[in-house]
Short mmCIF file of N, CA and C in Angstrom, two decimals:
data_model
loop_
_atom_site.label_atom_id
_atom_site.label_comp_id
_atom_site.label_asym_id
_atom_site.label_seq_id
_atom_site.Cartn_x
_atom_site.Cartn_y
_atom_site.Cartn_z
N MET A 186 -54.80 -68.03 2.18
CA MET A 186 -54.67 -68.51 3.55
C MET A 186 -53.32 -68.09 4.10
N PRO A 187 -53.31 -67.19 5.08
CA PRO A 187 -52.02 -66.78 5.63
C PRO A 187 -51.36 -67.92 6.42
N ARG A 188 -50.06 -67.92 6.35
CA ARG A 188 -49.25 -68.92 7.06
C ARG A 188 -48.58 -68.22 8.24
N VAL A 189 -48.54 -68.92 9.39
CA VAL A 189 -47.87 -68.40 10.58
C VAL A 189 -46.76 -69.37 10.95
N VAL A 190 -45.58 -68.83 11.24
CA VAL A 190 -44.45 -69.65 11.68
C VAL A 190 -44.23 -69.36 13.16
N PHE A 191 -44.43 -70.38 13.98
CA PHE A 191 -44.21 -70.29 15.41
C PHE A 191 -42.83 -70.86 15.72
N VAL A 192 -42.01 -70.09 16.42
CA VAL A 192 -40.68 -70.55 16.79
C VAL A 192 -40.70 -70.81 18.30
N ARG A 193 -40.47 -72.04 18.67
CA ARG A 193 -40.47 -72.42 20.09
C ARG A 193 -39.18 -71.95 20.75
N PRO A 194 -39.17 -71.92 22.08
CA PRO A 194 -37.96 -71.48 22.79
C PRO A 194 -36.71 -72.29 22.45
N ASP A 195 -36.89 -73.55 22.05
CA ASP A 195 -35.72 -74.38 21.69
C ASP A 195 -35.29 -74.18 20.24
N GLY A 196 -35.96 -73.29 19.52
CA GLY A 196 -35.61 -72.99 18.14
C GLY A 196 -36.36 -73.79 17.10
N SER A 197 -37.08 -74.82 17.52
CA SER A 197 -37.85 -75.60 16.55
C SER A 197 -39.03 -74.76 16.05
N LYS A 198 -39.48 -75.07 14.85
CA LYS A 198 -40.53 -74.28 14.21
C LYS A 198 -41.75 -75.13 13.91
N GLN A 199 -42.90 -74.50 13.98
CA GLN A 199 -44.15 -75.13 13.58
C GLN A 199 -44.88 -74.13 12.69
N GLU A 200 -45.15 -74.54 11.46
CA GLU A 200 -45.88 -73.68 10.53
C GLU A 200 -47.33 -74.11 10.48
N THR A 201 -48.22 -73.12 10.47
CA THR A 201 -49.65 -73.42 10.39
C THR A 201 -50.29 -72.52 9.36
N ASP A 202 -51.36 -72.98 8.79
CA ASP A 202 -52.18 -72.15 7.91
C ASP A 202 -53.36 -71.65 8.71
N ALA A 203 -53.84 -70.47 8.37
CA ALA A 203 -54.96 -69.87 9.08
C ALA A 203 -55.93 -69.26 8.07
N VAL A 204 -57.13 -69.05 8.50
CA VAL A 204 -58.16 -68.42 7.68
C VAL A 204 -58.03 -66.90 7.84
N ASP A 205 -58.17 -66.17 6.74
CA ASP A 205 -58.19 -64.71 6.82
C ASP A 205 -59.19 -64.27 7.88
N GLY A 206 -58.80 -63.27 8.67
CA GLY A 206 -59.69 -62.73 9.68
C GLY A 206 -59.58 -63.38 11.04
N THR A 207 -58.86 -64.50 11.13
CA THR A 207 -58.63 -65.10 12.44
C THR A 207 -57.36 -64.50 13.03
N THR A 208 -57.13 -64.77 14.28
CA THR A 208 -55.95 -64.22 14.94
C THR A 208 -54.83 -65.25 14.99
N VAL A 209 -53.64 -64.77 15.28
CA VAL A 209 -52.51 -65.67 15.46
C VAL A 209 -52.82 -66.64 16.62
N MET A 210 -53.46 -66.14 17.67
CA MET A 210 -53.82 -67.00 18.79
C MET A 210 -54.78 -68.12 18.36
N GLN A 211 -55.75 -67.79 17.55
CA GLN A 211 -56.69 -68.80 17.06
C GLN A 211 -55.98 -69.83 16.20
N ALA A 212 -55.03 -69.39 15.39
CA ALA A 212 -54.24 -70.33 14.59
C ALA A 212 -53.44 -71.25 15.50
N ALA A 213 -52.89 -70.69 16.57
CA ALA A 213 -52.09 -71.50 17.51
C ALA A 213 -52.95 -72.52 18.23
N THR A 214 -54.07 -72.10 18.75
CA THR A 214 -54.90 -73.03 19.52
C THR A 214 -55.54 -74.09 18.61
N ALA A 215 -55.91 -73.71 17.40
CA ALA A 215 -56.51 -74.67 16.47
C ALA A 215 -55.51 -75.74 16.04
N ASN A 216 -54.22 -75.40 16.10
CA ASN A 216 -53.18 -76.32 15.67
C ASN A 216 -52.34 -76.85 16.83
N LEU A 217 -52.84 -76.66 18.05
CA LEU A 217 -52.21 -77.18 19.26
C LEU A 217 -50.74 -76.80 19.37
N VAL A 218 -50.45 -75.53 19.10
CA VAL A 218 -49.07 -75.04 19.20
C VAL A 218 -48.70 -74.96 20.69
N PRO A 219 -47.68 -75.69 21.12
CA PRO A 219 -47.27 -75.63 22.52
C PRO A 219 -46.78 -74.24 22.91
N GLY A 220 -47.13 -73.82 24.11
CA GLY A 220 -46.65 -72.55 24.62
C GLY A 220 -47.61 -71.39 24.48
N ILE A 221 -48.67 -71.57 23.72
CA ILE A 221 -49.71 -70.55 23.62
C ILE A 221 -50.90 -71.06 24.43
N VAL A 222 -51.03 -70.54 25.65
CA VAL A 222 -52.05 -71.04 26.57
C VAL A 222 -53.42 -70.47 26.25
N ALA A 223 -53.50 -69.17 26.05
CA ALA A 223 -54.74 -68.49 25.66
C ALA A 223 -55.89 -68.74 26.63
N GLU A 224 -55.61 -68.55 27.91
CA GLU A 224 -56.62 -68.81 28.95
C GLU A 224 -57.92 -68.06 28.74
N CYS A 225 -57.86 -66.81 28.31
CA CYS A 225 -59.08 -66.01 28.19
C CYS A 225 -59.76 -66.17 26.83
N GLY A 226 -59.17 -66.94 25.94
CA GLY A 226 -59.78 -67.18 24.64
C GLY A 226 -59.77 -65.98 23.70
N GLY A 227 -58.91 -65.04 23.96
CA GLY A 227 -58.80 -63.88 23.07
C GLY A 227 -59.57 -62.67 23.52
N GLU A 228 -59.95 -62.62 24.78
CA GLU A 228 -60.74 -61.51 25.31
C GLU A 228 -59.89 -60.36 25.85
N LEU A 229 -58.57 -60.44 25.69
CA LEU A 229 -57.64 -59.42 26.16
C LEU A 229 -57.75 -59.21 27.67
N SER A 230 -57.88 -60.35 28.38
CA SER A 230 -57.98 -60.26 29.84
C SER A 230 -56.94 -61.15 30.53
N CYS A 231 -55.98 -61.64 29.78
CA CYS A 231 -54.86 -62.38 30.36
C CYS A 231 -53.65 -62.08 29.48
N ALA A 232 -52.55 -62.66 29.80
CA ALA A 232 -51.34 -62.43 28.99
C ALA A 232 -50.71 -63.75 28.60
N THR A 233 -51.53 -64.79 28.44
CA THR A 233 -51.00 -66.13 28.18
C THR A 233 -50.88 -66.47 26.70
N CYS A 234 -50.96 -65.45 25.87
CA CYS A 234 -50.69 -65.65 24.44
C CYS A 234 -49.59 -64.69 23.98
N HIS A 235 -48.74 -64.34 24.93
CA HIS A 235 -47.61 -63.43 24.66
C HIS A 235 -46.66 -64.06 23.65
N VAL A 236 -46.26 -63.29 22.66
CA VAL A 236 -45.25 -63.72 21.70
C VAL A 236 -44.32 -62.55 21.42
N PHE A 237 -43.17 -62.87 20.86
CA PHE A 237 -42.23 -61.87 20.37
C PHE A 237 -42.30 -61.94 18.84
N VAL A 238 -42.77 -60.87 18.22
CA VAL A 238 -42.89 -60.84 16.76
C VAL A 238 -41.50 -60.64 16.16
N ASP A 239 -41.19 -61.45 15.17
CA ASP A 239 -39.89 -61.33 14.50
C ASP A 239 -39.74 -59.91 13.96
N GLU A 240 -38.56 -59.37 14.11
CA GLU A 240 -38.29 -57.97 13.78
C GLU A 240 -38.75 -57.58 12.38
N GLN A 241 -38.59 -58.47 11.42
CA GLN A 241 -38.96 -58.12 10.04
C GLN A 241 -40.46 -57.92 9.86
N TRP A 242 -41.27 -58.36 10.83
CA TRP A 242 -42.73 -58.25 10.73
C TRP A 242 -43.32 -57.13 11.58
N LEU A 243 -42.53 -56.54 12.44
CA LEU A 243 -43.07 -55.52 13.35
C LEU A 243 -43.74 -54.36 12.62
N GLY A 244 -43.15 -53.90 11.55
CA GLY A 244 -43.71 -52.77 10.80
C GLY A 244 -45.01 -53.09 10.08
N ALA A 245 -45.33 -54.34 9.92
CA ALA A 245 -46.55 -54.73 9.23
C ALA A 245 -47.76 -54.75 10.16
N LEU A 246 -47.53 -54.60 11.46
CA LEU A 246 -48.61 -54.69 12.43
C LEU A 246 -49.07 -53.31 12.87
N PRO A 247 -50.36 -53.19 13.20
CA PRO A 247 -50.82 -51.93 13.79
C PRO A 247 -50.22 -51.77 15.19
N ALA A 248 -50.23 -50.56 15.67
CA ALA A 248 -49.71 -50.28 17.01
C ALA A 248 -50.52 -51.03 18.06
N ARG A 249 -49.88 -51.29 19.19
CA ARG A 249 -50.56 -51.93 20.31
C ARG A 249 -51.57 -50.95 20.90
N SER A 250 -52.71 -51.48 21.31
CA SER A 250 -53.70 -50.64 21.98
C SER A 250 -53.26 -50.40 23.42
N GLU A 251 -53.89 -49.46 24.09
CA GLU A 251 -53.58 -49.19 25.49
C GLU A 251 -53.89 -50.42 26.35
N ASP A 252 -54.99 -51.10 26.04
CA ASP A 252 -55.34 -52.31 26.79
C ASP A 252 -54.29 -53.41 26.61
N GLU A 253 -53.79 -53.57 25.39
CA GLU A 253 -52.75 -54.56 25.16
C GLU A 253 -51.48 -54.17 25.92
N GLU A 254 -51.12 -52.90 25.88
CA GLU A 254 -49.96 -52.42 26.62
C GLU A 254 -50.09 -52.77 28.11
N ASP A 255 -51.28 -52.55 28.67
CA ASP A 255 -51.51 -52.86 30.08
C ASP A 255 -51.33 -54.34 30.37
N MET A 256 -51.84 -55.20 29.50
CA MET A 256 -51.73 -56.65 29.72
C MET A 256 -50.29 -57.13 29.55
N LEU A 257 -49.54 -56.49 28.69
CA LEU A 257 -48.14 -56.88 28.50
C LEU A 257 -47.30 -56.63 29.75
N GLU A 258 -47.78 -55.77 30.61
CA GLU A 258 -47.06 -55.49 31.86
C GLU A 258 -47.10 -56.67 32.83
N VAL A 259 -47.99 -57.64 32.60
CA VAL A 259 -48.12 -58.77 33.52
C VAL A 259 -47.68 -60.10 32.90
N THR A 260 -46.93 -60.04 31.81
CA THR A 260 -46.44 -61.29 31.21
C THR A 260 -45.36 -61.90 32.10
N SER A 261 -45.21 -63.21 32.00
CA SER A 261 -44.19 -63.87 32.83
C SER A 261 -42.78 -63.62 32.30
N GLU A 262 -42.64 -63.39 31.02
CA GLU A 262 -41.35 -63.04 30.43
C GLU A 262 -41.32 -61.52 30.23
N GLU A 263 -40.19 -60.93 30.45
CA GLU A 263 -40.05 -59.48 30.32
C GLU A 263 -40.45 -59.05 28.90
N PRO A 264 -41.43 -58.15 28.77
CA PRO A 264 -41.82 -57.70 27.44
C PRO A 264 -40.74 -56.83 26.79
N THR A 265 -40.73 -56.84 25.48
CA THR A 265 -39.80 -56.03 24.70
C THR A 265 -40.61 -55.24 23.68
N ASP A 266 -39.94 -54.48 22.85
CA ASP A 266 -40.64 -53.76 21.78
C ASP A 266 -41.31 -54.72 20.80
N ALA A 267 -40.84 -55.96 20.75
CA ALA A 267 -41.41 -56.97 19.85
C ALA A 267 -42.55 -57.75 20.49
N SER A 268 -42.86 -57.47 21.74
CA SER A 268 -43.91 -58.22 22.44
C SER A 268 -45.30 -57.84 21.94
N ARG A 269 -46.09 -58.87 21.72
CA ARG A 269 -47.51 -58.70 21.38
C ARG A 269 -48.29 -59.82 22.04
N LEU A 270 -49.56 -59.56 22.25
CA LEU A 270 -50.49 -60.64 22.59
C LEU A 270 -51.03 -61.12 21.27
N CYS A 271 -50.85 -62.39 20.97
CA CYS A 271 -51.18 -62.84 19.62
C CYS A 271 -52.69 -62.89 19.37
N CYS A 272 -53.49 -62.71 20.41
CA CYS A 272 -54.94 -62.59 20.20
C CYS A 272 -55.28 -61.25 19.55
N GLN A 273 -54.33 -60.34 19.53
CA GLN A 273 -54.55 -59.01 18.97
C GLN A 273 -53.96 -58.85 17.57
N ILE A 274 -53.45 -59.93 16.99
CA ILE A 274 -52.89 -59.89 15.64
C ILE A 274 -53.84 -60.64 14.72
N THR A 275 -54.59 -59.87 13.94
CA THR A 275 -55.55 -60.45 12.99
C THR A 275 -54.84 -60.71 11.67
N LEU A 276 -55.02 -61.91 11.18
CA LEU A 276 -54.30 -62.35 9.98
C LEU A 276 -55.05 -62.01 8.69
N ASP A 277 -54.27 -61.65 7.69
CA ASP A 277 -54.76 -61.49 6.33
C ASP A 277 -53.58 -61.77 5.40
N ALA A 278 -53.79 -61.61 4.11
CA ALA A 278 -52.75 -61.95 3.14
C ALA A 278 -51.46 -61.16 3.36
N SER A 279 -51.58 -59.93 3.89
CA SER A 279 -50.37 -59.12 4.09
C SER A 279 -49.46 -59.69 5.18
N LEU A 280 -49.97 -60.58 6.02
CA LEU A 280 -49.17 -61.19 7.09
C LEU A 280 -48.80 -62.64 6.78
N ASP A 281 -48.96 -63.06 5.52
CA ASP A 281 -48.61 -64.42 5.14
C ASP A 281 -47.13 -64.66 5.40
N GLY A 282 -46.84 -65.64 6.26
CA GLY A 282 -45.47 -65.99 6.59
C GLY A 282 -44.97 -65.33 7.86
N ILE A 283 -45.82 -64.62 8.59
CA ILE A 283 -45.40 -63.94 9.82
C ILE A 283 -44.72 -64.94 10.75
N VAL A 284 -43.66 -64.47 11.39
CA VAL A 284 -42.88 -65.30 12.31
C VAL A 284 -43.03 -64.73 13.71
N VAL A 285 -43.45 -65.59 14.65
CA VAL A 285 -43.56 -65.19 16.05
C VAL A 285 -42.79 -66.17 16.91
N HIS A 286 -42.13 -65.64 17.92
CA HIS A 286 -41.33 -66.45 18.84
C HIS A 286 -42.10 -66.62 20.14
N ILE A 287 -42.23 -67.86 20.59
CA ILE A 287 -42.96 -68.17 21.81
C ILE A 287 -42.01 -68.05 22.99
N PRO A 288 -42.40 -67.33 24.05
CA PRO A 288 -41.52 -67.23 25.20
C PRO A 288 -41.44 -68.56 25.97
N LYS A 289 -40.45 -68.66 26.84
CA LYS A 289 -40.26 -69.90 27.62
C LYS A 289 -41.42 -70.17 28.55
N THR A 290 -42.02 -69.11 29.10
CA THR A 290 -43.14 -69.29 30.04
C THR A 290 -44.27 -68.34 29.71
N GLN A 291 -45.46 -68.71 30.17
CA GLN A 291 -46.65 -67.87 30.09
C GLN A 291 -47.29 -67.88 31.47
N LYS A 292 -47.96 -66.82 31.83
CA LYS A 292 -48.73 -66.85 33.07
C LYS A 292 -50.03 -66.13 32.92
#
């Protein structure tokens, strides 16, 4: 069971366990993680599950798709190289302990 560490804007952390094959967004919504709105439910049609992936984990993720890149252009917080939509990060054992930072706002 992969573990996800969510870091809130105030620096507090919430760790959750997730089932292999689910997304970081699904782990967040199942565990009521504040700051992950996920309006579209993971359909890649909003940007309300924007996170900043901790630098040490960036290399473990596949590249962003063109559709994800397009959606990142409409996030309420300025996207960076570490920006991802967490609905696009599928969890497995290789991502056990992944750390994602929640932005101050989502839209």
